[in-house]
Amino acid sequence: MGVVYNVFLATFCAIGSFLFGYDSGIIASIITFDSFKSFISNPGSYDSLSGAVVSTFTGGCFLGAALAGWTNDKLGRIRTVQIGAVLALWGCAMQSGANNFACMLVGRIVAGFAIGVLSMTVPLYNTETAPPKHRGFMVGLAQQMIGIGFIVANWVGYGCQYLKGNAQWRLPLGLQLAPALLLLVGSPFMPQSPRWLIEHGRDEEALAVVRKLHGASTDAQRAADQEFAEMQATIKAELLVRSRSLSDLWATRGMLRRTLVAVGVQVFGQFSGINVINYFGPSMYKALGLSAGQSLLVQGIYGAVGPITNFFFITLILDTVGRKKPLMFGAGSFVVTYSILTAIVASFPPDESGNHAAQRAGIAMIFLTSIFFSVSFGPVSWVLASEVFPTRTRSIGTSFATCANWAFNVLFSQVSNIAINNISWRYYLVFICLNFVDFIIIGLFFPETKGRTLEEMAEIFGDEVDAHDVLESAHVHDKLDHDKLENKST
């Protein structure tokens, strides 16, 4: 019962990730629609304006992820999810009902702000409520729901190309309101993070949540009490040395390593180029010689490949093989796929060659990139970035790492469409070089964290001060003070 409840809870929370995937997929279709091009009053600079549609959203995501670090600490995980859902409703309504391009951009920023909040909070919440042996799977559900959102968006976009007028792009944007509303309505029934409750002195509520997460059997309750005791001891110790300063993320060698790993895995996920394909896949297929309709169809099929692969990976493999090996495999694989894609586009330019075999091979490389991402950076980046930090800095640390993700997302979303249209295959050389460097860095500096409790990360990262030692010292200090008072009274 405990595992079933955990999976349901993690999946429901990941509706926030579904919104992320849906927007990423639907905007790739919308920017190819003639009705949307007509809506933008300056078609002569459409490449830069369509890039702005994408980058304003990702810019909003950056700001949302930054704010969510504070709201998660101050208001809690559930309240932050609710804030994200409300902002998503507002932003999606503005986009769907926009009467000019400026209104569209404002809606994109607001919706992006919401996704930034949710993209940071969903893996954080799932990390803190998942049992250690299933944490990879539970947190990996965030990436799974991103993929499902992407599938839905691609096929909605494919169907909406046959609509007439502005309904062609207004309808798919408006459909985002449904999952946002579902998340808002259902969030009050989600239990608060037990670690956040302990932080705020609500230990009895935290114990009740831990017991509920473990299940009702005697063995499960015994395991719940044991986990709660360790959780309570560690968090109470950390509170003795807690600071709200951002500089805590690099105050010690152990914390600096944690921060570099969390930021690195998020940024390296962007270096995979997966969001370039997600946002501008139809443009990439056009560069391979496909028509607009064919591009949308292929994008729809492409969207299903990653989530299916991701599901089997997080279910059967991730918590067995760990974090480091999949990341190295992913970075190495991207070097190969982008090298082949570069060679194909360079050797068989679509304007000069009608080689259908080359086109199919190019599409295959894009599909393989999605598959390799789904067994590496896709799920692992969310898991690793949220599990490496101690409780006292987990919220702000996850926020900082997610902001780094969105910062590079903004960069790639703004320049990619222009680069694909102007320098073609040369743009893919960037990803070959980046992933080669990633492979080396991961192999040399990234630790393995599978199967360890969140409270055991101090050992992995070599923290200078162990939380249990701090707590023991605090108990000794309190006892001395108590003895002094007794001596004075006598």
XYZ file of C-alpha atoms in Angstrom:
490
model
C 0.000 0.000 0.000
C 2.853 2.370 0.858
C 4.561 1.965 -2.528
C 1.283 2.366 -4.429
C 0.479 5.539 -2.511
C 4.002 6.883 -3.110
C 3.728 6.277 -6.845
C 0.297 7.919 -7.024
C 1.506 10.909 -5.039
C 4.662 11.359 -7.112
C 2.692 11.010 -10.352
C 0.047 13.524 -9.318
C 2.656 16.072 -8.238
C 4.369 15.552 -11.606
C 1.347 17.076 -13.377
C 3.487 20.193 -12.992
C 6.095 18.460 -15.156
C 3.375 17.488 -17.647
C 2.700 21.205 -18.153
C 6.392 21.732 -18.900
C 6.412 18.952 -21.490
C 3.148 20.056 -23.080
C 4.316 23.626 -23.570
C 7.666 22.516 -24.986
C 5.896 20.285 -27.488
C 3.026 22.540 -28.459
C 5.122 25.630 -29.135
C 7.220 23.604 -31.595
C 4.044 23.033 -33.636
C 2.512 26.471 -33.165
C 5.471 28.413 -34.537
C 5.067 26.491 -37.819
C 1.367 27.405 -38.268
C 0.581 29.977 -40.962
C -2.145 31.499 -38.767
C 0.388 32.140 -36.010
C 2.828 33.652 -38.491
C 0.053 35.991 -39.603
C -0.659 36.869 -35.970
C 2.919 38.156 -35.697
C 2.788 41.466 -37.554
C 6.397 41.448 -38.767
C 6.937 38.262 -40.791
C 10.255 39.553 -42.120
C 11.903 38.836 -38.784
C 9.912 35.734 -37.942
C 12.931 33.638 -36.934
C 13.902 36.061 -34.169
C 10.286 36.642 -33.097
C 9.521 32.918 -32.886
C 12.712 32.579 -30.869
C 11.359 35.312 -28.589
C 8.137 33.338 -28.102
C 10.220 30.444 -26.817
C 12.877 32.398 -24.918
C 10.422 34.640 -23.032
C 8.830 31.475 -21.696
C 12.175 30.023 -20.625
C 13.179 33.404 -19.186
C 10.058 33.293 -17.051
C 11.024 29.748 -16.028
C 14.376 31.046 -14.795
C 12.702 33.682 -12.608
C 10.145 31.187 -11.300
C 12.801 28.670 -10.332
C 14.707 31.420 -8.523
C 11.672 32.511 -6.486
C 10.638 28.926 -5.706
C 13.723 28.434 -3.551
C 12.372 31.041 -1.122
C 8.712 29.968 -1.251
C 9.590 26.308 -0.683
C 11.533 27.212 2.451
C 9.042 29.743 3.760
C 5.640 28.437 2.662
C 6.302 24.750 2.058
C 6.209 22.463 -0.955
C 2.419 22.191 -1.296
C 1.773 25.927 -1.126
C 4.477 26.475 -3.734
C 2.826 23.919 -6.038
C -0.434 25.846 -5.641
C 1.271 29.123 -6.519
C 2.676 27.501 -9.648
C -0.751 26.142 -10.641
C -2.448 29.539 -10.236
C 0.233 31.274 -12.295
C -0.068 28.568 -14.960
C -3.814 29.215 -15.249
C -3.209 32.940 -15.588
C -0.400 32.651 -18.141
C -2.131 30.031 -20.290
C -5.346 32.072 -20.374
C -3.400 35.144 -21.526
C -1.719 33.205 -24.322
C -4.875 31.565 -25.582
C -6.828 34.816 -25.524
C -4.048 37.154 -26.679
C -5.251 39.936 -28.973
C -1.742 41.125 -29.896
C 1.820 39.874 -29.860
C 2.764 41.831 -26.720
C -0.031 40.136 -24.757
C 1.206 36.797 -26.047
C 4.719 37.509 -24.761
C 3.439 38.564 -21.329
C 1.409 35.362 -21.148
C 4.495 33.381 -22.114
C 6.491 34.998 -19.311
C 3.790 34.349 -16.687
C 3.316 30.744 -17.803
C 7.079 30.307 -17.856
C 7.278 31.677 -14.322
C 4.760 29.010 -13.290
C 6.686 26.201 -14.971
C 9.898 27.428 -13.351
C 8.253 27.169 -9.947
C 6.884 23.697 -10.683
C 9.983 22.352 -12.444
C 12.000 22.969 -9.293
C 9.358 21.970 -6.741
C 8.160 18.672 -8.266
C 11.523 16.824 -8.045
C 12.194 18.450 -4.671
C 8.905 17.204 -3.228
C 9.241 13.744 -4.755
C 12.806 13.467 -3.467
C 11.738 14.251 0.094
C 8.772 11.869 0.126
C 10.301 8.883 -1.726
C 11.943 5.903 0.037
C 15.696 5.658 -0.788
C 15.465 2.397 -2.754
C 12.746 3.825 -5.032
C 13.877 7.458 -5.158
C 15.275 7.232 -8.679
C 11.950 5.943 -9.954
C 9.830 8.432 -7.990
C 11.835 11.485 -9.026
C 12.233 10.086 -12.537
C 8.453 10.350 -12.876
C 8.991 14.078 -13.374
C 10.803 13.355 -16.629
C 8.185 10.726 -17.504
C 5.395 13.281 -17.204
C 7.407 15.803 -19.218
C 7.544 13.175 -21.946
C 3.832 12.393 -21.757
C 3.068 16.096 -21.977
C 5.281 16.254 -25.028
C 3.440 13.340 -26.671
C 0.041 14.925 -26.078
C 1.238 18.290 -27.359
C 2.744 16.883 -30.549
C -0.427 15.069 -31.556
C -2.631 17.997 -30.557
C -0.413 20.180 -32.721
C -0.593 17.719 -35.584
C -4.396 17.672 -35.425
C -4.756 21.421 -35.019
C -2.894 22.132 -38.269
C -6.164 21.258 -40.034
C -8.162 23.925 -38.172
C -8.879 27.275 -39.778
C -8.010 30.729 -38.507
C -6.610 31.576 -35.091
C -8.297 28.551 -33.513
C -5.379 26.650 -35.017
C -3.086 27.986 -32.280
C -5.504 29.295 -29.618
C -7.063 25.885 -28.918
C -3.835 23.988 -28.188
C -2.606 26.794 -25.943
C -5.922 26.870 -24.086
C -5.848 23.132 -23.377
C -3.066 23.754 -20.863
C -5.683 25.126 -18.477
C -7.069 21.633 -17.747
C -3.988 20.038 -16.091
C -3.186 23.289 -14.264
C -6.691 23.332 -12.779
C -6.467 19.636 -11.834
C -3.191 20.247 -9.995
C -4.623 23.241 -8.134
C -7.771 21.385 -7.045
C -5.942 18.211 -5.981
C -2.922 19.775 -4.244
C -4.650 20.356 -0.862
C -4.968 16.572 -0.509
C -1.207 16.012 -0.876
C 0.722 15.532 2.404
C 3.366 18.108 3.214
C 7.025 17.094 2.974
C 7.996 15.467 6.317
C 11.446 17.039 6.163
C 9.948 20.513 5.773
C 7.602 19.824 8.701
C 10.524 18.810 10.934
C 12.379 21.945 9.914
C 9.452 24.004 11.157
C 9.012 22.152 14.445
C 5.962 20.130 13.400
C 7.441 16.750 14.333
C 4.183 14.934 15.106
C 2.750 15.844 11.700
C 5.988 14.731 10.073
C 5.873 11.342 11.823
C 2.276 10.834 10.685
C 3.269 11.597 7.076
C 6.255 9.213 7.169
C 4.070 6.429 8.546
C 1.461 7.063 5.864
C 4.119 6.956 3.144
C 5.465 3.629 4.411
C 2.145 1.802 4.709
C 0.081 0.251 7.491
C 1.877 -3.075 8.135
C 3.831 -3.593 11.361
C 7.177 -3.891 9.545
C 6.414 -0.802 7.497
C 5.553 1.219 10.600
C 8.754 0.063 12.291
C 10.765 1.135 9.235
C 8.897 4.444 9.205
C 9.778 5.147 12.838
C 13.427 4.308 12.170
C 13.576 6.583 9.117
C 11.832 9.358 11.028
C 14.306 9.113 13.915
C 17.288 9.438 11.570
C 15.579 12.200 9.631
C 14.716 14.117 12.796
C 18.196 13.790 14.299
C 19.944 14.966 11.151
C 17.625 17.873 10.399
C 17.632 19.138 14.004
C 21.424 19.057 13.902
C 21.530 20.932 10.610
C 19.236 23.620 11.997
C 21.882 24.485 14.597
C 24.212 25.692 11.839
C 21.612 26.805 9.310
C 21.867 30.028 7.339
C 19.609 31.357 4.601
C 22.550 32.771 2.641
C 23.146 31.738 -0.958
C 26.846 31.635 -0.134
C 26.179 28.455 1.899
C 26.162 26.619 -1.415
C 29.928 27.068 -1.686
C 30.887 27.782 1.944
C 32.751 24.475 2.383
C 34.508 22.109 0.026
C 31.750 19.519 0.455
C 28.983 22.039 -0.272
C 30.853 23.434 -3.262
C 31.139 19.938 -4.715
C 27.431 19.316 -4.148
C 26.562 22.576 -5.897
C 28.862 21.951 -8.843
C 27.428 18.452 -9.333
C 23.814 19.696 -9.156
C 24.414 22.641 -11.475
C 26.584 20.540 -13.772
C 24.034 17.785 -14.313
C 21.312 20.332 -15.068
C 23.443 22.334 -17.503
C 24.818 19.206 -19.172
C 21.221 18.159 -19.776
C 20.805 21.307 -21.869
C 24.076 20.557 -23.670
C 22.436 17.359 -24.906
C 20.486 19.610 -27.286
C 17.238 17.853 -26.454
C 15.288 21.077 -26.004
C 16.557 22.370 -29.330
C 14.838 19.344 -30.887
C 11.771 19.795 -28.676
C 11.313 23.465 -29.527
C 12.530 23.499 -33.110
C 12.192 19.887 -34.245
C 10.089 20.795 -37.291
C 12.789 23.265 -38.362
C 15.420 20.556 -38.025
C 13.329 18.149 -40.103
C 12.853 20.873 -42.695
C 16.650 21.162 -42.824
C 16.648 17.451 -43.672
C 14.287 18.069 -46.611
C 10.849 17.225 -45.148
C 7.702 19.260 -45.846
C 5.874 21.140 -43.060
C 3.191 18.441 -42.724
C 5.746 15.645 -42.735
C 7.779 17.483 -40.100
C 4.809 17.714 -37.730
C 4.003 14.032 -38.265
C 7.583 12.961 -37.553
C 7.672 15.252 -34.510
C 4.546 13.529 -33.203
C 6.113 10.087 -33.588
C 9.382 11.351 -32.114
C 7.546 12.573 -29.011
C 6.426 9.045 -28.113
C 9.882 7.483 -28.275
C 11.440 9.220 -25.281
C 8.668 8.660 -22.709
C 8.379 4.952 -23.534
C 12.134 4.516 -23.115
C 12.152 6.658 -19.977
C 9.418 4.562 -18.354
C 11.323 1.298 -18.727
C 14.539 2.966 -17.590
C 13.188 4.467 -14.351
C 11.159 1.340 -13.597
C 13.768 -1.350 -14.212
C 17.230 0.183 -14.403
C 17.837 3.562 -12.733
C 17.814 2.433 -9.098
C 20.003 -0.567 -10.032
C 22.767 0.941 -12.178
C 22.846 4.262 -10.343
C 23.396 7.787 -11.617
C 26.944 8.116 -12.945
C 27.050 5.357 -15.570
C 23.872 6.508 -17.379
C 25.194 10.084 -17.507
C 28.486 8.976 -19.057
C 26.617 6.774 -21.518
C 24.372 9.676 -22.505
C 27.181 12.186 -23.066
C 29.180 9.700 -25.117
C 26.132 8.746 -27.181
C 25.344 12.375 -28.021
C 28.839 12.838 -29.417
C 28.151 9.956 -31.809
C 24.602 10.943 -32.851
C 25.434 14.599 -33.467
C 28.582 13.642 -35.380
C 26.543 11.443 -37.729
C 23.771 14.066 -38.047
C 26.358 16.723 -38.884
C 27.944 14.525 -41.544
C 24.556 13.757 -43.125
C 23.374 17.369 -43.365
C 26.796 18.565 -44.544
C 27.131 15.848 -47.211
C 23.525 15.924 -48.443
C 22.219 19.515 -48.219
C 18.393 19.418 -48.488
C 18.359 22.144 -51.138
C 20.758 20.220 -53.342
C 20.150 16.549 -52.583
C 17.054 14.371 -52.649
C 18.732 11.417 -50.989
C 15.874 9.864 -49.010
C 18.161 7.352 -47.321
C 20.193 10.230 -45.894
C 16.996 11.919 -44.704
C 15.881 8.772 -42.915
C 19.319 8.350 -41.335
C 19.221 11.942 -40.087
C 15.791 11.415 -38.569
C 17.047 8.202 -36.957
C 19.878 10.139 -35.273
C 17.372 12.622 -33.843
C 15.226 9.750 -32.549
C 18.282 8.066 -31.031
C 19.190 11.315 -29.292
C 15.778 11.257 -27.617
C 16.218 7.612 -26.592
C 19.685 8.191 -25.165
C 18.493 11.305 -23.325
C 15.675 9.269 -21.762
C 18.122 6.757 -20.294
C 20.558 9.367 -19.030
C 20.154 13.086 -18.415
C 16.360 13.097 -18.726
C 15.521 11.406 -15.419
C 18.956 11.474 -13.752
C 19.376 15.267 -13.892
C 16.249 15.781 -11.760
C 17.140 12.988 -9.346
C 20.763 13.954 -8.759
C 20.225 17.719 -8.520
C 17.626 17.356 -5.775
C 19.168 14.537 -3.719
C 22.730 15.801 -3.219
C 21.925 18.723 -0.906
C 21.358 18.546 2.859
C 17.967 19.636 4.161
C 19.214 23.056 5.232
C 20.157 23.985 1.649
C 18.078 21.539 -0.423
C 15.461 24.070 -1.438
C 17.824 26.891 -2.327
C 20.322 24.459 -3.881
C 17.720 22.808 -6.107
C 16.486 26.280 -7.058
C 20.007 27.399 -7.972
C 20.632 24.305 -10.105
C 17.274 24.602 -11.856
C 17.965 28.278 -12.589
C 21.195 27.239 -14.292
C 19.177 24.788 -16.400
C 16.742 27.490 -17.474
C 19.491 30.034 -18.139
C 21.017 27.792 -20.803
C 17.541 26.871 -21.999
C 16.931 30.590 -22.657
C 20.197 30.819 -24.572
C 19.531 27.827 -26.806
C 15.869 28.685 -27.385
C 16.778 32.187 -28.576
C 19.613 31.290 -30.924
C 18.803 27.795 -32.177
C 16.182 28.538 -34.814
C 18.333 31.334 -36.238
C 21.434 29.126 -36.164
C 19.694 26.161 -37.827
C 18.402 28.375 -40.641
C 21.677 30.269 -41.165
C 24.603 27.941 -40.480
C 22.792 24.588 -40.751
C 24.988 21.598 -39.867
C 27.757 23.735 -38.318
C 25.495 24.418 -35.348
C 25.555 20.737 -34.371
C 29.343 20.922 -33.920
C 28.673 22.894 -30.731
C 26.879 19.915 -29.178
C 29.591 17.472 -30.239
C 32.231 19.508 -28.387
C 30.073 20.179 -25.326
C 29.148 16.545 -24.791
C 32.727 15.395 -25.219
C 33.742 17.713 -22.371
C 30.727 16.565 -20.315
C 31.810 12.929 -20.626
C 35.236 13.681 -19.178
C 33.922 15.848 -16.301
C 31.285 13.301 -15.256
C 33.802 10.463 -15.308
C 36.325 12.348 -13.172
C 34.238 14.307 -10.690
C 30.666 12.980 -10.326
C 29.927 10.628 -7.362
C 27.521 7.698 -7.195
C 24.527 8.287 -4.886
C 22.138 5.394 -5.581
C 20.475 3.701 -2.621
C 21.729 6.229 -0.059
C 19.372 8.140 2.206
C 19.327 11.908 1.919
C 20.922 12.055 5.353
C 23.868 9.881 4.187
C 25.005 12.292 1.459
C 27.388 13.989 3.901
C 29.600 10.899 3.786
C 29.661 10.862 -0.023
C 30.589 14.518 -0.349
C 33.030 14.582 2.559
C 31.361 17.295 4.592
C 33.682 18.778 7.176
C 31.047 18.678 9.912
C 28.861 15.601 10.342
C 25.303 16.413 11.368
C 25.206 13.704 14.048
C 28.421 15.049 15.589
C 26.897 18.510 15.729
C 23.779 17.135 17.393
C 25.824 15.201 19.967
C 27.808 18.320 20.760
C 24.579 20.249 21.177
C 23.263 17.633 23.622
C 26.496 17.816 25.628
C 26.287 21.602 25.675
C 22.676 21.520 26.854
C 23.541 19.010 29.587
C 26.372 21.218 30.881
C 24.054 24.211 31.006
C 21.455 22.123 32.844
C 24.054 20.916 35.396
C 25.186 24.504 35.985
C 21.640 25.613 36.707
C 21.143 22.735 39.131
C 24.384 23.578 40.945
C 23.322 27.221 41.294
C 19.934 26.223 42.667
C 21.529 24.044 45.361
